[in-house]
PDB file of C-alpha atoms in Angstrom:
ATOM      1  CA  MET S   1     -46.086  63.870  71.565  1.00 67.00           C
ATOM      2  CA  HIS S   2     -43.937  66.732  72.834  1.00 81.00           C
ATOM      3  CA  ALA S   3     -40.984  64.334  72.673  1.00 84.00           C
ATOM      4  CA  LEU S   4     -40.824  64.823  68.881  1.00 84.00           C
ATOM      5  CA  GLU S   5     -40.894  68.617  69.018  1.00 93.00           C
ATOM      6  CA  LEU S   6     -37.754  70.214  67.572  1.00 91.00           C
ATOM      7  CA  LYS S   7     -35.904  66.870  67.678  1.00 91.00           C
ATOM      8  CA  ILE S   8     -35.379  65.948  64.028  1.00 93.00           C
ATOM      9  CA  PRO S   9     -33.404  68.520  62.057  1.00 94.00           C
ATOM     10  CA  PRO S  10     -35.534  69.689  59.113  1.00 96.00           C
ATOM     11  CA  LEU S  11     -32.897  68.685  56.548  1.00 96.00           C
ATOM     12  CA  VAL S  12     -32.878  65.153  57.973  1.00 97.00           C
ATOM     13  CA  LEU S  13     -36.662  65.129  57.816  1.00 97.00           C
ATOM     14  CA  VAL S  14     -36.559  66.213  54.170  1.00 98.00           C
ATOM     15  CA  ALA S  15     -34.112  63.386  53.421  1.00 98.00           C
ATOM     16  CA  LEU S  16     -36.348  60.859  55.204  1.00 98.00           C
ATOM     17  CA  PHE S  17     -39.421  62.012  53.289  1.00 98.00           C
ATOM     18  CA  ALA S  18     -37.470  61.954  50.010  1.00 98.00           C
ATOM     19  CA  LEU S  19     -36.380  58.383  50.715  1.00 98.00           C
ATOM     20  CA  ALA S  20     -39.939  57.379  51.588  1.00 98.00           C
ATOM     21  CA  MET S  21     -41.196  59.002  48.378  1.00 97.00           C
ATOM     22  CA  TRP S  22     -38.630  57.112  46.313  1.00 97.00           C
ATOM     23  CA  LEU S  23     -39.439  53.806  48.047  1.00 97.00           C
ATOM     24  CA  LEU S  24     -43.168  54.262  47.526  1.00 95.00           C
ATOM     25  CA  ALA S  25     -42.569  55.121  43.883  1.00 95.00           C
ATOM     26  CA  GLN S  26     -40.887  51.729  43.478  1.00 95.00           C
ATOM     27  CA  LEU S  27     -44.048  50.003  44.698  1.00 95.00           C
ATOM     28  CA  VAL S  28     -46.698  51.974  42.807  1.00 93.00           C
ATOM     29  CA  PRO S  29     -46.936  52.331  39.029  1.00 91.00           C
ATOM     30  CA  PRO S  30     -46.019  55.795  37.698  1.00 88.00           C
ATOM     31  CA  LEU S  31     -48.586  58.286  36.462  1.00 86.00           C
ATOM     32  CA  ALA S  32     -49.438  57.949  32.795  1.00 84.00           C
ATOM     33  CA  LEU S  33     -48.104  61.353  31.767  1.00 83.00           C
ATOM     34  CA  PRO S  34     -45.213  62.229  29.452  1.00 88.00           C
ATOM     35  CA  ALA S  35     -41.929  62.103  31.403  1.00 86.00           C
ATOM     36  CA  VAL S  36     -40.897  65.496  30.007  1.00 92.00           C
ATOM     37  CA  TRP S  37     -43.747  67.131  31.948  1.00 93.00           C
ATOM     38  CA  GLY S  38     -42.456  65.664  35.171  1.00 93.00           C
ATOM     39  CA  LEU S  39     -38.934  66.824  34.410  1.00 95.00           C
ATOM     40  CA  VAL S  40     -39.998  70.365  33.514  1.00 96.00           C
ATOM     41  CA  LEU S  41     -42.165  70.634  36.630  1.00 96.00           C
ATOM     42  CA  ALA S  42     -39.405  69.142  38.778  1.00 97.00           C
ATOM     43  CA  ILE S  43     -36.872  71.686  37.529  1.00 98.00           C
ATOM     44  CA  GLY S  44     -39.303  74.551  38.155  1.00 98.00           C
ATOM     45  CA  PHE S  45     -40.233  73.445  41.665  1.00 98.00           C
ATOM     46  CA  ALA S  46     -36.616  72.640  42.556  1.00 98.00           C
ATOM     47  CA  GLY S  47     -35.428  76.040  41.357  1.00 98.00           C
ATOM     48  CA  ALA S  48     -38.146  77.806  43.308  1.00 98.00           C
ATOM     49  CA  GLY S  49     -37.411  75.695  46.375  1.00 98.00           C
ATOM     50  CA  VAL S  50     -33.712  76.523  46.351  1.00 98.00           C
ATOM     51  CA  VAL S  51     -34.348  80.250  45.865  1.00 98.00           C
ATOM     52  CA  VAL S  52     -36.996  80.414  48.612  1.00 98.00           C
ATOM     53  CA  ALA S  53     -35.009  78.376  51.157  1.00 98.00           C
ATOM     54  CA  LEU S  54     -31.737  80.221  50.513  1.00 98.00           C
ATOM     55  CA  SER S  55     -33.518  83.576  50.748  1.00 98.00           C
ATOM     56  CA  GLY S  56     -34.669  82.586  54.221  1.00 98.00           C
ATOM     57  CA  VAL S  57     -31.183  81.491  55.272  1.00 97.00           C
ATOM     58  CA  LEU S  58     -29.612  84.686  53.937  1.00 98.00           C
ATOM     59  CA  ALA S  59     -32.151  86.845  55.767  1.00 97.00           C
ATOM     60  CA  PHE S  60     -31.306  85.065  59.030  1.00 96.00           C
ATOM     61  CA  ARG S  61     -27.574  85.453  58.383  1.00 95.00           C
ATOM     62  CA  ARG S  62     -27.989  89.194  57.716  1.00 96.00           C
ATOM     63  CA  ALA S  63     -29.878  89.495  61.008  1.00 95.00           C
ATOM     64  CA  ASN S  64     -27.130  87.533  62.827  1.00 95.00           C
ATOM     65  CA  THR S  65     -29.596  85.018  64.213  1.00 95.00           C
ATOM     66  CA  THR S  66     -29.497  81.231  64.272  1.00 92.00           C
ATOM     67  CA  VAL S  67     -30.738  79.100  61.399  1.00 93.00           C
ATOM     68  CA  ASP S  68     -30.793  75.986  63.598  1.00 91.00           C
ATOM     69  CA  PRO S  69     -34.465  75.441  64.424  1.00 88.00           C
ATOM     70  CA  ARG S  70     -33.686  72.915  67.155  1.00 86.00           C
ATOM     71  CA  VAL S  71     -32.408  75.688  69.434  1.00 87.00           C
ATOM     72  CA  PRO S  72     -34.942  78.526  69.253  1.00 86.00           C
ATOM     73  CA  GLN S  73     -33.507  79.998  72.467  1.00 86.00           C
ATOM     74  CA  GLN S  74     -30.514  81.109  70.368  1.00 90.00           C
ATOM     75  CA  THR S  75     -32.792  83.373  68.329  1.00 93.00           C
ATOM     76  CA  SER S  76     -31.450  86.888  68.667  1.00 93.00           C
ATOM     77  CA  SER S  77     -33.926  88.850  66.562  1.00 94.00           C
ATOM     78  CA  LEU S  78     -37.287  88.641  64.870  1.00 96.00           C
ATOM     79  CA  VAL S  79     -36.709  88.612  61.113  1.00 97.00           C
ATOM     80  CA  ALA S  80     -39.638  90.192  59.283  1.00 97.00           C
ATOM     81  CA  ARG S  81     -37.968  91.637  56.188  1.00 96.00           C
ATOM     82  CA  GLY S  82     -36.944  90.185  52.860  1.00 96.00           C
ATOM     83  CA  ILE S  83     -38.742  86.956  52.063  1.00 98.00           C
ATOM     84  CA  TYR S  84     -40.115  86.942  55.612  1.00 98.00           C
ATOM     85  CA  ARG S  85     -42.567  89.647  54.497  1.00 97.00           C
ATOM     86  CA  TYR S  86     -44.342  86.914  52.499  1.00 98.00           C
ATOM     87  CA  SER S  87     -43.821  83.720  54.484  1.00 98.00           C
ATOM     88  CA  ARG S  88     -43.038  83.094  58.144  1.00 98.00           C
ATOM     89  CA  ASN S  89     -41.303  79.852  57.152  1.00 98.00           C
ATOM     90  CA  PRO S  90     -39.568  80.266  53.795  1.00 98.00           C
ATOM     91  CA  MET S  91     -36.937  77.637  54.564  1.00 98.00           C
ATOM     92  CA  TYR S  92     -39.625  75.045  55.237  1.00 98.00           C
ATOM     93  CA  LEU S  93     -41.582  76.238  52.209  1.00 98.00           C
ATOM     94  CA  GLY S  94     -38.426  75.760  50.141  1.00 98.00           C
ATOM     95  CA  PHE S  95     -38.086  72.218  51.479  1.00 98.00           C
ATOM     96  CA  LEU S  96     -41.713  71.493  50.570  1.00 98.00           C
ATOM     97  CA  LEU S  97     -41.093  72.808  47.057  1.00 98.00           C
ATOM     98  CA  LEU S  98     -38.025  70.555  46.750  1.00 98.00           C
ATOM     99  CA  LEU S  99     -40.064  67.537  47.836  1.00 98.00           C
ATOM    100  CA  THR S 100     -42.730  68.557  45.319  1.00 98.00           C
ATOM    101  CA  ALA S 101     -40.000  68.631  42.672  1.00 98.00           C
ATOM    102  CA  LEU S 102     -39.025  65.088  43.612  1.00 98.00           C
ATOM    103  CA  ALA S 103     -42.645  63.937  43.409  1.00 97.00           C
ATOM    104  CA  CYS S 104     -42.910  65.500  39.936  1.00 95.00           C
ATOM    105  CA  TYR S 105     -39.678  63.862  38.848  1.00 96.00           C
ATOM    106  CA  LEU S 106     -40.868  60.473  40.114  1.00 95.00           C
ATOM    107  CA  MET S 107     -44.258  61.043  38.421  1.00 94.00           C
ATOM    108  CA  ASN S 108     -45.882  58.868  41.038  1.00 92.00           C
ATOM    109  CA  ALA S 109     -49.115  59.482  42.941  1.00 92.00           C
ATOM    110  CA  ALA S 110     -47.759  57.744  46.029  1.00 93.00           C
ATOM    111  CA  ALA S 111     -44.945  60.288  46.237  1.00 95.00           C
ATOM    112  CA  PHE S 112     -47.445  63.157  46.132  1.00 96.00           C
ATOM    113  CA  ILE S 113     -49.383  61.629  49.042  1.00 95.00           C
ATOM    114  CA  LEU S 114     -46.422  62.220  51.355  1.00 97.00           C
ATOM    115  CA  LEU S 115     -46.391  65.982  50.741  1.00 98.00           C
ATOM    116  CA  PRO S 116     -49.351  66.745  53.036  1.00 98.00           C
ATOM    117  CA  LEU S 117     -47.807  64.479  55.682  1.00 98.00           C
ATOM    118  CA  PHE S 118     -44.608  66.550  55.549  1.00 98.00           C
ATOM    119  CA  LEU S 119     -46.697  69.700  55.927  1.00 98.00           C
ATOM    120  CA  LEU S 120     -48.610  68.283  58.902  1.00 98.00           C
ATOM    121  CA  TYR S 121     -45.446  67.062  60.626  1.00 97.00           C
ATOM    122  CA  MET S 122     -43.692  70.391  60.165  1.00 98.00           C
ATOM    123  CA  ASN S 123     -46.704  72.343  61.445  1.00 97.00           C
ATOM    124  CA  ARG S 124     -47.076  70.201  64.558  1.00 97.00           C
ATOM    125  CA  PHE S 125     -43.553  69.270  65.592  1.00 96.00           C
ATOM    126  CA  GLN S 126     -41.397  72.060  64.194  1.00 95.00           C
ATOM    127  CA  ILE S 127     -43.369  75.230  63.555  1.00 96.00           C
ATOM    128  CA  ALA S 128     -45.796  75.167  66.504  1.00 96.00           C
ATOM    129  CA  PRO S 129     -43.020  74.906  69.132  1.00 95.00           C
ATOM    130  CA  GLU S 130     -40.964  77.557  67.338  1.00 94.00           C
ATOM    131  CA  GLU S 131     -43.953  79.893  67.275  1.00 96.00           C
ATOM    132  CA  ARG S 132     -44.646  79.352  70.995  1.00 95.00           C
ATOM    133  CA  PHE S 133     -41.068  80.334  71.749  1.00 95.00           C
ATOM    134  CA  LEU S 134     -41.123  83.369  69.457  1.00 96.00           C
ATOM    135  CA  LEU S 135     -44.369  84.566  71.027  1.00 96.00           C
ATOM    136  CA  GLN S 136     -42.783  84.244  74.471  1.00 96.00           C
ATOM    137  CA  LYS S 137     -39.603  86.037  73.447  1.00 95.00           C
ATOM    138  CA  PHE S 138     -40.990  88.783  71.201  1.00 97.00           C
ATOM    139  CA  GLY S 139     -44.562  89.117  72.526  1.00 97.00           C
ATOM    140  CA  ALA S 140     -46.796  91.646  70.791  1.00 97.00           C
ATOM    141  CA  GLU S 141     -44.255  92.264  68.026  1.00 97.00           C
ATOM    142  CA  TYR S 142     -44.403  88.602  66.990  1.00 97.00           C
ATOM    143  CA  GLN S 143     -48.179  88.442  67.457  1.00 98.00           C
ATOM    144  CA  SER S 144     -48.568  91.397  65.115  1.00 98.00           C
ATOM    145  CA  TYR S 145     -46.235  89.758  62.592  1.00 98.00           C
ATOM    146  CA  THR S 146     -48.335  86.561  62.586  1.00 98.00           C
ATOM    147  CA  THR S 147     -51.450  88.548  61.731  1.00 98.00           C
ATOM    148  CA  GLN S 148     -49.705  90.160  58.750  1.00 97.00           C
ATOM    149  CA  VAL S 149     -47.739  87.230  57.275  1.00 98.00           C
ATOM    150  CA  ARG S 150     -48.972  83.715  56.568  1.00 97.00           C
ATOM    151  CA  ARG S 151     -47.266  80.661  57.972  1.00 97.00           C
ATOM    152  CA  TRP S 152     -46.412  79.085  54.600  1.00 96.00           C
ATOM    153  CA  LEU S 153     -47.355  81.459  51.790  1.00 91.00           C
TER     154      LEU S 153
END
């Protein structure tokens, strides 16, 4: 299973999950809730997702470190300020919020089922290898950070 680690760029993964959510929504009847609720929730989750993900990117840019998770060896510094005081993975959290927005917009239970699968995939094939590398590179400093800040939120 190590063959999948750090191979699929997270944005591509988000697009694949979004496509799968849309396809499943075509096969399963929508939830019996007013469409306006789905739209309002979708706008809220999408807004939060964009703000959270961009905050993570900006913090990395300010620290002059890579935002490309496929090459953790290019990491130049441990970022633990800004939004990284609250989440070790705000970019991935932002992506999850965007997928949640899509599920709300689709108002389809099948779309919501894919959200935990996204979370599991990211934990196993993206975050775990990144964290192993960061622990190797930054040692006790990173270990201390992981005890103070949660992985997602």
